[in-house]
Amino acid sequence: KDMEGAQQVAGEFQEIFGKDHFYLEVQANGLDHQRVANTGLIELHKKLDVPLAGTNDCHYLKKEDSRPHDLLLCLQTGKTINEPNRMKFDTDQLYVKSTEELAAAFVEFPGAVANTCRIADRCELELALNKTHLPQYKVPEGYTRESYLEHLALEGLAARLKERPSQTPALAYDLRLREELTIISSMGFAGYFLIVWDIIKFARSRGIPVGPGRGSAAGSLVAYALRITDLDPLVYSLLFERFLNPERISLPDIDMDFCMDRRGEVISYVVDKYGSDHVAQIITFGTMKAKAAIRDVGRVLEMPYADVDRIAKLVPDDLKMTLDKALDQEPKLKELVDTDPKVRELMGIAQSLEGLARHASTHAAGVVISDLPLTEHVPLYKGTNDEIVTQYSMGDVEKIGLVKFDFLGLKTLTMIHHAVTLINQGRAVDSLLHIEGMAFDDPATFALLASGKTTGLFQLESTGMRDLLIGLRPDRFEDIIAIIALYRPGPMDLIPDFIKRKQGKVPIAYETPALEPILKDTYGVIVYQEQVMAITNVVAGFSLGQADILRRAMGKKKPEEMEKLRVKFLEGAKEKKLPEKQAEKLYELIQKFAGYGFNKSHAAAYAVVTYQTAYLKANHPTEFMAALLTSEMGNTDKLVGYLTECREMGIRVLPPDLNESAKTFTVVEAHIRFGLAAIKNVGEGAVESILARRHDGGRFRSFFDLCHRIDLQKVNKRVLEGLIQAGAFDSTGAKRSQLAAVLDRAVEQAVLAQRSASSGQTNIFAAMDPGHGTSSEILPIDESLPDLEEWDQAELLKCERALTGPVSQRSPARHSDS
């Protein structure tokens, strides 16, 4: 449209970049507006002698993907295929074309394709895929990173063993620690451990709750010594090689659990320490799953919902299910595809779209910290909350050598911290409860677990878990570890045999006496990956690193690699004087369990959190339930369930009260007081405003007094209505029916008074007397209440249940006339 302007800009670019480095892009994609653009570009090419570059806009891989791409556009824009004026491309040429196709398309533009190749030849990008881009941790003068890590580890281990004496000989700890340090240093990961140590140290110094560990890192004695993890790996037979294998080079991966509410503080510390241009969170892509693809495509094609629903329900429920697998596994689905053209089209397009990224979001935990500014390694973008995020997902970030750190927010840690705070209120310093480092031997805790009353307990709330606990009757910490490892698809089949062995109903036997120390804690059953590794080590002489490689190969079912390792296993067993048939049987046994054996380090670390929640519920039930209720204030369904649990435990939950309640659930003697922020439709901002006024000006005399003192922009009419219906004003003596009737008047009076106060108007006597306040305090307030009967019991209960759950069922007396 503006050829003169285009010519000016093109001339400027040509001058800036030079004639050999500035091109005009032409495309041959069949679109009318592109033909118009090409005409103008050719004119500029002739006038300015700017070379042409022939390209093709690629939206899909193959020409036949044009139709699925059109439906994808419909999905992205919320349209159906037959809607007029929807966004679409009137061409099927937006695919990746071959050199021959491009040459034919640009026959009228001689040299255009050659110029495109020339540009490509000039592009130079070298990705150092075998290099790790870890920031350099600054150590004190006189230390290397390796020597400083050794210093901290030796010092830390000594402190650990002083705090928690162990029956394991000190020499075993010393040898294990030095062996781990040697491996860490030889692999170049001393700096990584120091970075993680520093992050954890910061969190602890700020009172931010930190988890006892997660994943295979709990198998590291160095991590335990540095207080990165909180479980002694020698006591629980956790293996370092499961975490960091010296015979299989891979980046270490220490996941860190923090209090959900304060995780952001940890990320802010990392950003401040290493620089905002060196730290980013990681992108994650939500992909189109099998059933969702069918439903989405069916909706866009305007097929009847009932038909699409019937087809989608034929796809088996499996997290890893694909449409190809579904067609193999479900004959009815295949028959529909073979016989019905509409279903065939639906399935074909759904298969094309399955697995495509549907939306991008920020990974819940992943953070990368880089040696150089991240723009040197990876493209970035801003997330929905303006956070800096990598455009590479987790796997790709690691492939280019960036090291990810997982900062997870664990709600249970927040809840435990809150419960301990409630317990320690008013206690002397020498009688404070310290949840970290406690012994795992409390009879009340194990009695609670054996009863199956596990509502609110970490990892143990499901019905299946309760049945398992009742059947097993755990009485050792090792049983809790095993429960967490067993209760998942695959090993779940072992549970009946495991219970019988635990209870002595089935004799415990071992294929060879060498297995007893390895399998004793699990009653002769292989439960953990570490047991597979230990058996391979003891029976066949594999190093623990080689044993980990065997375990991985078995888990991934790589036939060639497994056969090589099988031969090596049998040869090793032969050298250990094990009969061939017994060795074969053992190999088959570990091969069976390697596929679904669980990581013991992870199970053990999470068992600590499980035990802590069980201990708190068994020994401090009121404080535990108050903290649990607080942790779920935003989840109405869970809140109702936990309030019901309180009733069953005999814990009375007092109703919300504008003068007694805090923001969260609190403990009052042996009872729990309902938190104001847990009332539905009453937001945290409104509650904080109410509490601030109560703190500054004392208790509220009446409903009218509250209306006049609060910020009505934060505490609006809907909030006040919710507080009335929830019974928060019952203690003032007013009936809820009366307050509901005067709500409009009370708000109008308060608004007028606050406007008068904000305009600076004061009563003449107030101006003369410093003891008087503003006109909002002096203007007459009509606090009269109409003579109304209270709502009937049914209405009261209906309102309460809608806003606070079943609290009223615990205190029916609150509705009596007395």
mmCIF file with all atom_site columns, N, CA and C in Angstrom, residues 274-334:
data_model
loop_
_atom_site.group_PDB
_atom_site.id
_atom_site.type_symbol
_atom_site.label_atom_id
_atom_site.label_alt_id
_atom_site.label_comp_id
_atom_site.label_asym_id
_atom_site.label_entity_id
_atom_site.label_seq_id
_atom_site.pdbx_PDB_ins_code
_atom_site.Cartn_x
_atom_site.Cartn_y
_atom_site.Cartn_z
_atom_site.occupancy
_atom_site.B_iso_or_equiv
_atom_site.pdbx_formal_charge
_atom_site.auth_seq_id
_atom_site.auth_comp_id
_atom_site.auth_asym_id
_atom_site.auth_atom_id
_atom_site.pdbx_PDB_model_num
ATOM 1   N N  . TYR A 1 274 ? 22.648  -15.250 41.967 1.00 0.00 ? 274 TYR A N  1
ATOM 2   C CA . TYR A 1 274 ? 23.291  -15.577 40.690 1.00 0.00 ? 274 TYR A CA 1
ATOM 3   C C  . TYR A 1 274 ? 22.948  -14.605 39.565 1.00 0.00 ? 274 TYR A C  1
ATOM 4   N N  . GLY A 1 275 ? 21.997  -13.713 39.820 1.00 0.00 ? 275 GLY A N  1
ATOM 5   C CA . GLY A 1 275 ? 21.634  -12.724 38.811 1.00 0.00 ? 275 GLY A CA 1
ATOM 6   C C  . GLY A 1 275 ? 20.393  -13.126 38.044 1.00 0.00 ? 275 GLY A C  1
ATOM 7   N N  . SER A 1 276 ? 19.512  -12.159 37.812 1.00 0.00 ? 276 SER A N  1
ATOM 8   C CA . SER A 1 276 ? 18.247  -12.461 37.141 1.00 0.00 ? 276 SER A CA 1
ATOM 9   C C  . SER A 1 276 ? 18.446  -12.967 35.720 1.00 0.00 ? 276 SER A C  1
ATOM 10  N N  . ASP A 1 277 ? 19.585  -12.615 35.105 1.00 0.00 ? 277 ASP A N  1
ATOM 11  C CA . ASP A 1 277 ? 19.830  -13.087 33.736 1.00 0.00 ? 277 ASP A CA 1
ATOM 12  C C  . ASP A 1 277 ? 20.440  -14.486 33.695 1.00 0.00 ? 277 ASP A C  1
ATOM 13  N N  . HIS A 1 278 ? 20.728  -15.052 34.873 1.00 0.00 ? 278 HIS A N  1
ATOM 14  C CA . HIS A 1 278 ? 21.302  -16.402 34.944 1.00 0.00 ? 278 HIS A CA 1
ATOM 15  C C  . HIS A 1 278 ? 20.301  -17.443 35.461 1.00 0.00 ? 278 HIS A C  1
ATOM 16  N N  . VAL A 1 279 ? 19.109  -17.006 35.843 1.00 0.00 ? 279 VAL A N  1
ATOM 17  C CA . VAL A 1 279 ? 18.138  -17.906 36.477 1.00 0.00 ? 279 VAL A CA 1
ATOM 18  C C  . VAL A 1 279 ? 16.797  -17.822 35.748 1.00 0.00 ? 279 VAL A C  1
ATOM 19  N N  . ALA A 1 280 ? 16.199  -18.958 35.507 1.00 0.00 ? 280 ALA A N  1
ATOM 20  C CA . ALA A 1 280 ? 14.867  -18.974 34.884 1.00 0.00 ? 280 ALA A CA 1
ATOM 21  C C  . ALA A 1 280 ? 14.120  -20.228 35.311 1.00 0.00 ? 280 ALA A C  1
ATOM 22  N N  . GLN A 1 281 ? 12.808  -20.131 35.282 1.00 0.00 ? 281 GLN A N  1
ATOM 23  C CA . GLN A 1 281 ? 11.985  -21.317 35.451 1.00 0.00 ? 281 GLN A CA 1
ATOM 24  C C  . GLN A 1 281 ? 11.855  -22.006 34.086 1.00 0.00 ? 281 GLN A C  1
ATOM 25  N N  . ILE A 1 282 ? 11.255  -23.168 34.060 1.00 0.00 ? 282 ILE A N  1
ATOM 26  C CA . ILE A 1 282 ? 11.274  -24.009 32.859 1.00 0.00 ? 282 ILE A CA 1
ATOM 27  C C  . ILE A 1 282 ? 9.858   -24.179 32.314 1.00 0.00 ? 282 ILE A C  1
ATOM 28  N N  . ILE A 1 283 ? 9.769   -24.132 31.003 1.00 0.00 ? 283 ILE A N  1
ATOM 29  C CA . ILE A 1 283 ? 8.466   -24.291 30.350 1.00 0.00 ? 283 ILE A CA 1
ATOM 30  C C  . ILE A 1 283 ? 8.008   -25.747 30.415 1.00 0.00 ? 283 ILE A C  1
ATOM 31  N N  . THR A 1 284 ? 6.726   -25.939 30.386 1.00 0.00 ? 284 THR A N  1
ATOM 32  C CA . THR A 1 284 ? 6.173   -27.285 30.240 1.00 0.00 ? 284 THR A CA 1
ATOM 33  C C  . THR A 1 284 ? 4.993   -27.188 29.281 1.00 0.00 ? 284 THR A C  1
ATOM 34  N N  . PHE A 1 285 ? 4.812   -28.215 28.492 1.00 0.00 ? 285 PHE A N  1
ATOM 35  C CA . PHE A 1 285 ? 3.760   -28.192 27.476 1.00 0.00 ? 285 PHE A CA 1
ATOM 36  C C  . PHE A 1 285 ? 2.669   -29.194 27.822 1.00 0.00 ? 285 PHE A C  1
ATOM 37  N N  . GLY A 1 286 ? 1.441   -28.708 27.822 1.00 0.00 ? 286 GLY A N  1
ATOM 38  C CA . GLY A 1 286 ? 0.304   -29.608 27.958 1.00 0.00 ? 286 GLY A CA 1
ATOM 39  C C  . GLY A 1 286 ? -0.017  -30.174 26.588 1.00 0.00 ? 286 GLY A C  1
ATOM 40  N N  . THR A 1 287 ? -0.015  -31.478 26.454 1.00 0.00 ? 287 THR A N  1
ATOM 41  C CA . THR A 1 287 ? -0.227  -32.098 25.138 1.00 0.00 ? 287 THR A CA 1
ATOM 42  C C  . THR A 1 287 ? -1.624  -32.702 25.034 1.00 0.00 ? 287 THR A C  1
ATOM 43  N N  . MET A 1 288 ? -2.054  -32.913 23.807 1.00 0.00 ? 288 MET A N  1
ATOM 44  C CA . MET A 1 288 ? -3.376  -33.457 23.545 1.00 0.00 ? 288 MET A CA 1
ATOM 45  C C  . MET A 1 288 ? -3.354  -34.971 23.755 1.00 0.00 ? 288 MET A C  1
ATOM 46  N N  . LYS A 1 289 ? -4.121  -35.443 24.715 1.00 0.00 ? 289 LYS A N  1
ATOM 47  C CA . LYS A 1 289 ? -4.177  -36.868 25.026 1.00 0.00 ? 289 LYS A CA 1
ATOM 48  C C  . LYS A 1 289 ? -5.203  -37.575 24.138 1.00 0.00 ? 289 LYS A C  1
ATOM 49  N N  . ALA A 1 290 ? -5.168  -38.890 24.184 1.00 0.00 ? 290 ALA A N  1
ATOM 50  C CA . ALA A 1 290 ? -5.970  -39.710 23.266 1.00 0.00 ? 290 ALA A CA 1
ATOM 51  C C  . ALA A 1 290 ? -7.461  -39.377 23.327 1.00 0.00 ? 290 ALA A C  1
ATOM 52  N N  . LYS A 1 291 ? -8.058  -39.503 24.503 1.00 0.00 ? 291 LYS A N  1
ATOM 53  C CA . LYS A 1 291 ? -9.502  -39.262 24.619 1.00 0.00 ? 291 LYS A CA 1
ATOM 54  C C  . LYS A 1 291 ? -9.846  -37.809 24.322 1.00 0.00 ? 291 LYS A C  1
ATOM 55  N N  . ALA A 1 292 ? -9.012  -36.895 24.821 1.00 0.00 ? 292 ALA A N  1
ATOM 56  C CA . ALA A 1 292 ? -9.276  -35.469 24.605 1.00 0.00 ? 292 ALA A CA 1
ATOM 57  C C  . ALA A 1 292 ? -9.231  -35.132 23.122 1.00 0.00 ? 292 ALA A C  1
ATOM 58  N N  . ALA A 1 293 ? -8.309  -35.759 22.388 1.00 0.00 ? 293 ALA A N  1
ATOM 59  C CA . ALA A 1 293 ? -8.206  -35.504 20.947 1.00 0.00 ? 293 ALA A CA 1
ATOM 60  C C  . ALA A 1 293 ? -9.498  -35.915 20.239 1.00 0.00 ? 293 ALA A C  1
ATOM 61  N N  . ILE A 1 294 ? -10.045 -37.067 20.616 1.00 0.00 ? 294 ILE A N  1
ATOM 62  C CA . ILE A 1 294 ? -11.303 -37.522 20.008 1.00 0.00 ? 294 ILE A CA 1
ATOM 63  C C  . ILE A 1 294 ? -12.435 -36.546 20.312 1.00 0.00 ? 294 ILE A C  1
ATOM 64  N N  . ARG A 1 295 ? -12.545 -36.158 21.571 1.00 0.00 ? 295 ARG A N  1
ATOM 65  C CA . ARG A 1 295 ? -13.637 -35.257 21.966 1.00 0.00 ? 295 ARG A CA 1
ATOM 66  C C  . ARG A 1 295 ? -13.498 -33.892 21.292 1.00 0.00 ? 295 ARG A C  1
ATOM 67  N N  . ASP A 1 296 ? -12.271 -33.372 21.251 1.00 0.00 ? 296 ASP A N  1
ATOM 68  C CA . ASP A 1 296 ? -12.058 -32.053 20.647 1.00 0.00 ? 296 ASP A CA 1
ATOM 69  C C  . ASP A 1 296 ? -12.341 -32.065 19.147 1.00 0.00 ? 296 ASP A C  1
ATOM 70  N N  . VAL A 1 297 ? -11.823 -33.069 18.459 1.00 0.00 ? 297 VAL A N  1
ATOM 71  C CA . VAL A 1 297 ? -12.034 -33.148 17.009 1.00 0.00 ? 297 VAL A CA 1
ATOM 72  C C  . VAL A 1 297 ? -13.515 -33.372 16.705 1.00 0.00 ? 297 VAL A C  1
ATOM 73  N N  . GLY A 1 298 ? -14.167 -34.222 17.491 1.00 0.00 ? 298 GLY A N  1
ATOM 74  C CA . GLY A 1 298 ? -15.594 -34.457 17.294 1.00 0.00 ? 298 GLY A CA 1
ATOM 75  C C  . GLY A 1 298 ? -16.410 -33.186 17.452 1.00 0.00 ? 298 GLY A C  1
ATOM 76  N N  . ARG A 1 299 ? -16.040 -32.370 18.429 1.00 0.00 ? 299 ARG A N  1
ATOM 77  C CA . ARG A 1 299 ? -16.753 -31.107 18.645 1.00 0.00 ? 299 ARG A CA 1
ATOM 78  C C  . ARG A 1 299 ? -16.559 -30.154 17.462 1.00 0.00 ? 299 ARG A C  1
ATOM 79  N N  . VAL A 1 300 ? -15.317 -30.063 16.960 1.00 0.00 ? 300 VAL A N  1
ATOM 80  C CA . VAL A 1 300 ? -15.028 -29.175 15.833 1.00 0.00 ? 300 VAL A CA 1
ATOM 81  C C  . VAL A 1 300 ? -15.747 -29.654 14.571 1.00 0.00 ? 300 VAL A C  1
ATOM 82  N N  . LEU A 1 301 ? -15.844 -30.975 14.384 1.00 0.00 ? 301 LEU A N  1
ATOM 83  C CA . LEU A 1 301 ? -16.529 -31.531 13.210 1.00 0.00 ? 301 LEU A CA 1
ATOM 84  C C  . LEU A 1 301 ? -18.052 -31.479 13.344 1.00 0.00 ? 301 LEU A C  1
ATOM 85  N N  . GLU A 1 302 ? -18.524 -31.010 14.513 1.00 0.00 ? 302 GLU A N  1
ATOM 86  C CA . GLU A 1 302 ? -19.958 -30.881 14.791 1.00 0.00 ? 302 GLU A CA 1
ATOM 87  C C  . GLU A 1 302 ? -20.670 -32.231 14.771 1.00 0.00 ? 302 GLU A C  1
ATOM 88  N N  . MET A 1 303 ? -19.964 -33.267 15.227 1.00 0.00 ? 303 MET A N  1
ATOM 89  C CA . MET A 1 303 ? -20.588 -34.582 15.358 1.00 0.00 ? 303 MET A CA 1
ATOM 90  C C  . MET A 1 303 ? -21.447 -34.598 16.621 1.00 0.00 ? 303 MET A C  1
ATOM 91  N N  . PRO A 1 304 ? -22.507 -35.393 16.672 1.00 0.00 ? 304 PRO A N  1
ATOM 92  C CA . PRO A 1 304 ? -23.352 -35.464 17.874 1.00 0.00 ? 304 PRO A CA 1
ATOM 93  C C  . PRO A 1 304 ? -22.526 -35.856 19.104 1.00 0.00 ? 304 PRO A C  1
ATOM 94  N N  . TYR A 1 305 ? -22.803 -35.186 20.226 1.00 0.00 ? 305 TYR A N  1
ATOM 95  C CA . TYR A 1 305 ? -22.028 -35.439 21.440 1.00 0.00 ? 305 TYR A CA 1
ATOM 96  C C  . TYR A 1 305 ? -22.099 -36.906 21.858 1.00 0.00 ? 305 TYR A C  1
ATOM 97  N N  . ALA A 1 306 ? -23.283 -37.490 21.799 1.00 0.00 ? 306 ALA A N  1
ATOM 98  C CA . ALA A 1 306 ? -23.453 -38.881 22.242 1.00 0.00 ? 306 ALA A CA 1
ATOM 99  C C  . ALA A 1 306 ? -22.570 -39.831 21.438 1.00 0.00 ? 306 ALA A C  1
ATOM 100 N N  . ASP A 1 307 ? -22.448 -39.590 20.127 1.00 0.00 ? 307 ASP A N  1
ATOM 101 C CA . ASP A 1 307 ? -21.612 -40.446 19.281 1.00 0.00 ? 307 ASP A CA 1
ATOM 102 C C  . ASP A 1 307 ? -20.138 -40.312 19.659 1.00 0.00 ? 307 ASP A C  1
ATOM 103 N N  . VAL A 1 308 ? -19.710 -39.064 19.833 1.00 0.00 ? 308 VAL A N  1
ATOM 104 C CA . VAL A 1 308 ? -18.303 -38.816 20.179 1.00 0.00 ? 308 VAL A CA 1
ATOM 105 C C  . VAL A 1 308 ? -17.988 -39.391 21.552 1.00 0.00 ? 308 VAL A C  1
ATOM 106 N N  . ASP A 1 309 ? -18.906 -39.230 22.491 1.00 0.00 ? 309 ASP A N  1
ATOM 107 C CA . ASP A 1 309 ? -18.709 -39.743 23.849 1.00 0.00 ? 309 ASP A CA 1
ATOM 108 C C  . ASP A 1 309 ? -18.571 -41.259 23.828 1.00 0.00 ? 309 ASP A C  1
ATOM 109 N N  . ARG A 1 310 ? -19.402 -41.918 23.032 1.00 0.00 ? 310 ARG A N  1
ATOM 110 C CA . ARG A 1 310 ? -19.347 -43.386 22.918 1.00 0.00 ? 310 ARG A CA 1
ATOM 111 C C  . ARG A 1 310 ? -17.995 -43.835 22.362 1.00 0.00 ? 310 ARG A C  1
ATOM 112 N N  . ILE A 1 311 ? -17.489 -43.120 21.365 1.00 0.00 ? 311 ILE A N  1
ATOM 113 C CA . ILE A 1 311 ? -16.194 -43.470 20.759 1.00 0.00 ? 311 ILE A CA 1
ATOM 114 C C  . ILE A 1 311 ? -15.063 -43.238 21.756 1.00 0.00 ? 311 ILE A C  1
ATOM 115 N N  . ALA A 1 312 ? -15.103 -42.090 22.442 1.00 0.00 ? 312 ALA A N  1
ATOM 116 C CA . ALA A 1 312 ? -14.039 -41.758 23.403 1.00 0.00 ? 312 ALA A CA 1
ATOM 117 C C  . ALA A 1 312 ? -13.981 -42.773 24.537 1.00 0.00 ? 312 ALA A C  1
ATOM 118 N N  . LYS A 1 313 ? -15.141 -43.261 24.957 1.00 0.00 ? 313 LYS A N  1
ATOM 119 C CA . LYS A 1 313 ? -15.177 -44.215 26.067 1.00 0.00 ? 313 LYS A CA 1
ATOM 120 C C  . LYS A 1 313 ? -14.646 -45.592 25.681 1.00 0.00 ? 313 LYS A C  1
ATOM 121 N N  . LEU A 1 314 ? -14.489 -45.838 24.389 1.00 0.00 ? 314 LEU A N  1
ATOM 122 C CA . LEU A 1 314 ? -13.893 -47.103 23.950 1.00 0.00 ? 314 LEU A CA 1
ATOM 123 C C  . LEU A 1 314 ? -12.376 -47.104 24.111 1.00 0.00 ? 314 LEU A C  1
ATOM 124 N N  . VAL A 1 315 ? -11.786 -45.929 24.313 1.00 0.00 ? 315 VAL A N  1
ATOM 125 C CA . VAL A 1 315 ? -10.338 -45.832 24.530 1.00 0.00 ? 315 VAL A CA 1
ATOM 126 C C  . VAL A 1 315 ? -10.047 -46.244 25.968 1.00 0.00 ? 315 VAL A C  1
ATOM 127 N N  . PRO A 1 316 ? -9.217  -47.267 26.198 1.00 0.00 ? 316 PRO A N  1
ATOM 128 C CA . PRO A 1 316 ? -8.939  -47.732 27.566 1.00 0.00 ? 316 PRO A CA 1
ATOM 129 C C  . PRO A 1 316 ? -8.347  -46.633 28.447 1.00 0.00 ? 316 PRO A C  1
ATOM 130 N N  . ASP A 1 317 ? -8.679  -46.702 29.735 1.00 0.00 ? 317 ASP A N  1
ATOM 131 C CA . ASP A 1 317 ? -8.152  -45.732 30.700 1.00 0.00 ? 317 ASP A CA 1
ATOM 132 C C  . ASP A 1 317 ? -6.747  -46.149 31.111 1.00 0.00 ? 317 ASP A C  1
ATOM 133 N N  . ASP A 1 318 ? -5.778  -45.442 30.610 1.00 0.00 ? 318 ASP A N  1
ATOM 134 C CA . ASP A 1 318 ? -4.374  -45.716 30.920 1.00 0.00 ? 318 ASP A CA 1
ATOM 135 C C  . ASP A 1 318 ? -3.605  -44.429 30.659 1.00 0.00 ? 318 ASP A C  1
ATOM 136 N N  . LEU A 1 319 ? -2.771  -44.040 31.620 1.00 0.00 ? 319 LEU A N  1
ATOM 137 C CA . LEU A 1 319 ? -2.042  -42.778 31.480 1.00 0.00 ? 319 LEU A CA 1
ATOM 138 C C  . LEU A 1 319 ? -1.198  -42.732 30.212 1.00 0.00 ? 319 LEU A C  1
ATOM 139 N N  . LYS A 1 320 ? -0.675  -43.888 29.792 1.00 0.00 ? 320 LYS A N  1
ATOM 140 C CA . LYS A 1 320 ? 0.204   -43.925 28.618 1.00 0.00 ? 320 LYS A CA 1
ATOM 141 C C  . LYS A 1 320 ? -0.523  -44.404 27.358 1.00 0.00 ? 320 LYS A C  1
ATOM 142 N N  . MET A 1 321 ? -1.838  -44.373 27.391 1.00 0.00 ? 321 MET A N  1
ATOM 143 C CA . MET A 1 321 ? -2.623  -44.851 26.254 1.00 0.00 ? 321 MET A CA 1
ATOM 144 C C  . MET A 1 321 ? -2.501  -43.898 25.064 1.00 0.00 ? 321 MET A C  1
ATOM 145 N N  . THR A 1 322 ? -2.360  -44.492 23.868 1.00 0.00 ? 322 THR A N  1
ATOM 146 C CA . THR A 1 322 ? -2.380  -43.725 22.622 1.00 0.00 ? 322 THR A CA 1
ATOM 147 C C  . THR A 1 322 ? -3.511  -44.262 21.756 1.00 0.00 ? 322 THR A C  1
ATOM 148 N N  . LEU A 1 323 ? -3.871  -43.523 20.729 1.00 0.00 ? 323 LEU A N  1
ATOM 149 C CA . LEU A 1 323 ? -4.941  -43.980 19.843 1.00 0.00 ? 323 LEU A CA 1
ATOM 150 C C  . LEU A 1 323 ? -4.523  -45.216 19.053 1.00 0.00 ? 323 LEU A C  1
ATOM 151 N N  . ASP A 1 324 ? -3.239  -45.298 18.698 1.00 0.00 ? 324 ASP A N  1
ATOM 152 C CA . ASP A 1 324 ? -2.748  -46.502 18.008 1.00 0.00 ? 324 ASP A CA 1
ATOM 153 C C  . ASP A 1 324 ? -2.910  -47.732 18.900 1.00 0.00 ? 324 ASP A C  1
ATOM 154 N N  . LYS A 1 325 ? -2.532  -47.587 20.182 1.00 0.00 ? 325 LYS A N  1
ATOM 155 C CA . LYS A 1 325 ? -2.681  -48.702 21.120 1.00 0.00 ? 325 LYS A CA 1
ATOM 156 C C  . LYS A 1 325 ? -4.158  -49.051 21.308 1.00 0.00 ? 325 LYS A C  1
ATOM 157 N N  . ALA A 1 326 ? -4.994  -48.020 21.383 1.00 0.00 ? 326 ALA A N  1
ATOM 158 C CA . ALA A 1 326 ? -6.424  -48.251 21.587 1.00 0.00 ? 326 ALA A CA 1
ATOM 159 C C  . ALA A 1 326 ? -7.017  -49.059 20.436 1.00 0.00 ? 326 ALA A C  1
ATOM 160 N N  . LEU A 1 327 ? -6.596  -48.764 19.212 1.00 0.00 ? 327 LEU A N  1
ATOM 161 C CA . LEU A 1 327 ? -7.095  -49.514 18.051 1.00 0.00 ? 327 LEU A CA 1
ATOM 162 C C  . LEU A 1 327 ? -6.644  -50.965 18.100 1.00 0.00 ? 327 LEU A C  1
ATOM 163 N N  . ASP A 1 328 ? -5.456  -51.210 18.652 1.00 0.00 ? 328 ASP A N  1
ATOM 164 C CA . ASP A 1 328 ? -4.950  -52.581 18.780 1.00 0.00 ? 328 ASP A CA 1
ATOM 165 C C  . ASP A 1 328 ? -5.676  -53.344 19.884 1.00 0.00 ? 328 ASP A C  1
ATOM 166 N N  . GLN A 1 329 ? -6.027  -52.627 20.962 1.00 0.00 ? 329 GLN A N  1
ATOM 167 C CA . GLN A 1 329 ? -6.560  -53.287 22.152 1.00 0.00 ? 329 GLN A CA 1
ATOM 168 C C  . GLN A 1 329 ? -8.086  -53.377 22.180 1.00 0.00 ? 329 GLN A C  1
ATOM 169 N N  . GLU A 1 330 ? -8.764  -52.522 21.438 1.00 0.00 ? 330 GLU A N  1
ATOM 170 C CA . GLU A 1 330 ? -10.227 -52.470 21.514 1.00 0.00 ? 330 GLU A CA 1
ATOM 171 C C  . GLU A 1 330 ? -10.864 -52.798 20.158 1.00 0.00 ? 330 GLU A C  1
ATOM 172 N N  . PRO A 1 331 ? -11.316 -54.041 19.961 1.00 0.00 ? 331 PRO A N  1
ATOM 173 C CA . PRO A 1 331 ? -11.896 -54.463 18.668 1.00 0.00 ? 331 PRO A CA 1
ATOM 174 C C  . PRO A 1 331 ? -13.090 -53.607 18.230 1.00 0.00 ? 331 PRO A C  1
ATOM 175 N N  . LYS A 1 332 ? -13.933 -53.195 19.180 1.00 0.00 ? 332 LYS A N  1
ATOM 176 C CA . LYS A 1 332 ? -15.115 -52.393 18.830 1.00 0.00 ? 332 LYS A CA 1
ATOM 177 C C  . LYS A 1 332 ? -14.714 -51.063 18.205 1.00 0.00 ? 332 LYS A C  1
ATOM 178 N N  . LEU A 1 333 ? -13.653 -50.472 18.733 1.00 0.00 ? 333 LEU A N  1
ATOM 179 C CA . LEU A 1 333 ? -13.180 -49.196 18.198 1.00 0.00 ? 333 LEU A CA 1
ATOM 180 C C  . LEU A 1 333 ? -12.661 -49.386 16.778 1.00 0.00 ? 333 LEU A C  1
ATOM 181 N N  . LYS A 1 334 ? -11.897 -50.448 16.570 1.00 0.00 ? 334 LYS A N  1
ATOM 182 C CA . LYS A 1 334 ? -11.346 -50.715 15.235 1.00 0.00 ? 334 LYS A CA 1
ATOM 183 C C  . LYS A 1 334 ? -12.467 -51.000 14.233 1.00 0.00 ? 334 LYS A C  1
#
